[in-house]
Tab-separated table of C-alpha atoms in Angstrom:
chain	number	residue	atom	x	y	z
A	104	MET	CA	-4.835	24.849	10.144
A	105	SER	CA	-3.037	24.572	6.852
A	106	VAL	CA	0.118	26.499	6.098
A	107	VAL	CA	-0.070	25.427	2.455
A	108	LYS	CA	-2.916	26.936	0.466
A	109	SER	CA	-4.548	24.714	-2.127
A	110	SER	CA	-6.170	25.768	-5.360
A	111	LEU	CA	-8.795	23.076	-4.727
A	112	SER	CA	-12.162	23.988	-3.241
A	113	GLU	CA	-12.777	22.910	0.357
A	114	ALA	CA	-15.052	20.060	-0.800
A	115	ASP	CA	-12.539	18.852	-3.383
A	116	LEU	CA	-9.690	19.175	-0.902
A	117	LYS	CA	-11.618	16.991	1.571
A	118	THR	CA	-12.271	14.327	-1.079
A	119	VAL	CA	-8.698	14.286	-2.339
A	120	GLY	CA	-7.202	14.585	1.147
A	121	ASP	CA	-9.221	11.592	2.357
A	122	ALA	CA	-8.137	9.567	-0.676
A	123	LEU	CA	-4.469	10.414	-0.194
A	124	GLN	CA	-4.616	9.778	3.559
A	125	GLY	CA	-6.258	6.402	2.991
A	126	ALA	CA	-3.644	5.527	0.393
A	127	LEU	CA	-0.854	6.541	2.766
A	128	VAL	CA	-2.210	4.377	5.584
A	129	ASP	CA	-2.604	1.353	3.314
A	130	LEU	CA	0.877	1.752	1.846
A	131	VAL	CA	2.529	2.116	5.247
A	132	ASP	CA	0.678	-0.948	6.507
A	133	LEU	CA	1.495	-2.904	3.345
A	134	SER	CA	5.184	-2.215	3.892
A	135	LEU	CA	4.931	-3.318	7.539
A	136	VAL	CA	2.904	-6.443	6.788
A	137	SER	CA	5.237	-7.410	3.957
A	138	LYS	CA	8.286	-6.960	6.180
A	139	GLN	CA	6.686	-8.960	9.011
A	140	VAL	CA	5.935	-11.837	6.647
A	141	HIS	CA	9.422	-11.461	5.106
A	142	TRP	CA	11.059	-11.996	8.502
A	143	ASN	CA	8.922	-15.033	9.333
A	144	VAL	CA	8.471	-16.942	6.079
A	145	VAL	CA	9.673	-20.554	6.044
A	146	GLY	CA	9.374	-23.408	3.593
A	147	PRO	CA	10.768	-24.766	0.360
A	148	ARG	CA	10.169	-21.508	-1.500
A	149	PHE	CA	11.613	-19.402	1.304
A	150	ARG	CA	14.218	-17.557	-0.759
A	151	SER	CA	12.014	-16.559	-3.689
A	152	VAL	CA	9.116	-15.450	-1.474
A	153	HIS	CA	11.505	-13.694	0.923
A	154	LEU	CA	13.017	-11.657	-1.923
A	155	GLN	CA	9.639	-10.970	-3.527
A	156	LEU	CA	8.377	-9.560	-0.228
A	157	ASP	CA	11.254	-7.078	-0.142
A	158	GLU	CA	10.168	-5.833	-3.569
A	159	VAL	CA	6.699	-5.109	-2.197
A	160	VAL	CA	8.223	-3.299	0.787
A	161	ASP	CA	10.346	-1.134	-1.519
A	162	THR	CA	7.343	-0.291	-3.720
A	163	ALA	CA	5.093	0.547	-0.769
A	164	ARG	CA	7.730	2.738	0.872
A	165	LEU	CA	8.499	4.612	-2.333
A	166	HIS	CA	4.853	5.301	-3.053
A	167	SER	CA	3.985	6.166	0.557
A	168	ASP	CA	6.503	9.002	0.397
A	169	THR	CA	5.103	10.214	-2.922
A	170	VAL	CA	1.530	10.119	-1.585
A	171	ALA	CA	2.454	11.904	1.656
A	172	GLU	CA	4.304	14.611	-0.230
A	173	ARG	CA	1.387	15.047	-2.648
A	174	ALA	CA	-0.946	15.504	0.314
A	175	ALA	CA	1.383	18.085	1.849
A	176	ALA	CA	1.685	19.880	-1.505
A	177	ILE	CA	-2.067	20.468	-1.603
A	178	GLY	CA	-2.273	21.521	2.042
A	179	VAL	CA	-3.264	18.248	3.707
A	180	SER	CA	-1.132	17.140	6.637
A	181	PRO	CA	-0.243	13.447	6.085
A	182	ASP	CA	-0.603	11.114	9.060
A	183	GLY	CA	1.480	7.942	9.009
A	184	ARG	CA	1.622	7.405	12.760
A	185	ALA	CA	1.401	3.824	13.990
A	186	ALA	CA	-1.922	4.386	15.774
A	187	THR	CA	-3.464	5.901	12.651
A	188	VAL	CA	-2.237	3.064	10.463
A	189	ALA	CA	-3.418	0.423	12.940
A	190	SER	CA	-6.910	1.876	13.144
A	191	SER	CA	-7.450	2.701	9.473
A	192	SER	CA	-5.759	0.144	7.224
A	193	ALA	CA	-7.682	-1.960	4.710
A	194	ILE	CA	-5.316	-4.867	5.375
A	195	GLY	CA	-6.342	-7.644	7.738
A	196	LYS	CA	-4.320	-8.985	10.631
A	197	VAL	CA	-1.184	-11.038	10.055
A	198	PRO	CA	-0.546	-14.106	12.209
A	199	THR	CA	2.350	-14.148	14.642
A	200	GLY	CA	5.175	-16.636	14.463
A	201	TRP	CA	6.580	-18.559	11.532
A	202	ILE	CA	4.577	-18.420	8.310
A	203	LYS	CA	4.701	-21.212	5.741
A	204	ASP	CA	5.633	-19.996	2.290
A	205	THR	CA	2.217	-20.952	0.890
A	206	ASP	CA	0.506	-18.982	3.672
A	207	ALA	CA	2.845	-16.041	3.063
A	208	VAL	CA	1.774	-15.947	-0.559
A	209	ARG	CA	-1.903	-16.134	0.423
A	210	ILE	CA	-1.464	-13.320	2.957
A	211	LEU	CA	0.117	-11.088	0.323
A	212	VAL	CA	-2.510	-11.925	-2.293
A	213	GLU	CA	-5.201	-10.900	0.199
A	214	ALA	CA	-3.356	-7.788	1.391
A	215	LEU	CA	-2.589	-6.573	-2.119
A	216	GLY	CA	-6.147	-7.326	-3.218
A	217	ALA	CA	-7.585	-5.277	-0.363
A	218	VAL	CA	-5.270	-2.351	-1.040
A	219	VAL	CA	-5.814	-2.395	-4.806
A	220	THR	CA	-9.593	-2.435	-4.312
A	221	LYS	CA	-9.384	0.655	-2.105
A	222	MET	CA	-6.938	2.354	-4.504
A	223	ARG	CA	-9.360	1.899	-7.396
A	224	GLU	CA	-12.094	3.567	-5.315
A	225	ARG	CA	-9.693	6.438	-4.628
A	226	ILE	CA	-8.839	6.714	-8.316
A	227	ASP	CA	-12.532	7.102	-9.085
A	228	ALA	CA	-13.019	9.660	-6.293
A	229	THR	CA	-10.113	11.897	-7.336
A	230	GLY	CA	-10.636	11.983	-11.097
A	231	GLU	CA	-12.841	15.049	-11.192
A	232	PRO	CA	-11.486	17.112	-8.293
A	233	ASP	CA	-7.758	16.526	-8.836
A	234	PRO	CA	-6.377	14.637	-11.844
A	235	VAL	CA	-2.831	15.183	-10.553
A	236	SER	CA	-3.507	13.200	-7.377
A	237	GLN	CA	-5.458	10.695	-9.424
A	238	ASP	CA	-2.380	10.194	-11.605
A	239	VAL	CA	-0.274	9.444	-8.520
A	240	LEU	CA	-2.846	6.859	-7.436
A	241	ILE	CA	-3.019	5.325	-10.906
A	242	GLY	CA	0.743	4.863	-11.072
A	243	LEU	CA	1.032	3.263	-7.667
A	244	THR	CA	-1.959	1.017	-8.307
A	245	ALA	CA	-0.315	-0.282	-11.462
A	246	ASP	CA	2.761	-1.228	-9.428
A	247	LEU	CA	0.655	-2.910	-6.748
A	248	GLU	CA	-1.322	-4.833	-9.355
A	249	LYS	CA	1.942	-6.115	-10.797
A	250	HIS	CA	2.936	-7.440	-7.377
A	251	ALA	CA	-0.541	-8.942	-6.948
A	252	TRP	CA	-0.219	-10.719	-10.279
A	253	MET	CA	3.190	-12.134	-9.340
A	254	PHE	CA	1.969	-13.442	-5.994
A	255	GLN	CA	-1.189	-14.879	-7.561
A	256	ALA	CA	0.978	-16.695	-10.108
A	257	GLU	CA	2.654	-18.420	-7.141
A	258	THR	CA	-0.658	-20.127	-6.339
A	259	ALA	CA	-1.280	-21.595	-9.812
């Protein structure tokens, strides 16, 4: 049941809804993974990596709200519940315990890479059915790619 009626066809709504839901899950998980690593990072570059991780958290949280509200605006109920995120995220598992700064950087490079790859697929999928949602995905992907670049530069 949808209380919000969309101007999109049922097929287009399914395509766009799936893209937005996938983006929401990945953004929620990215914020959680980044915060987990943030709390556990240790090493000589602790402070810079610690602060950089908070920037990723802020970006992911900001965009997750935008994506969820876009989904709701077109009549798709967003699902950011923990069980949904845990079963659907593109991000791999994060180790428990203390994480060396070099490992923290590697984890974020991999997580951001996985999310950006999926976002680009979603950008392609939403271009025809809903350029407005595609624009949301383009903007957030640009921000994620900036974070990916900054973490990759840490490995040079």
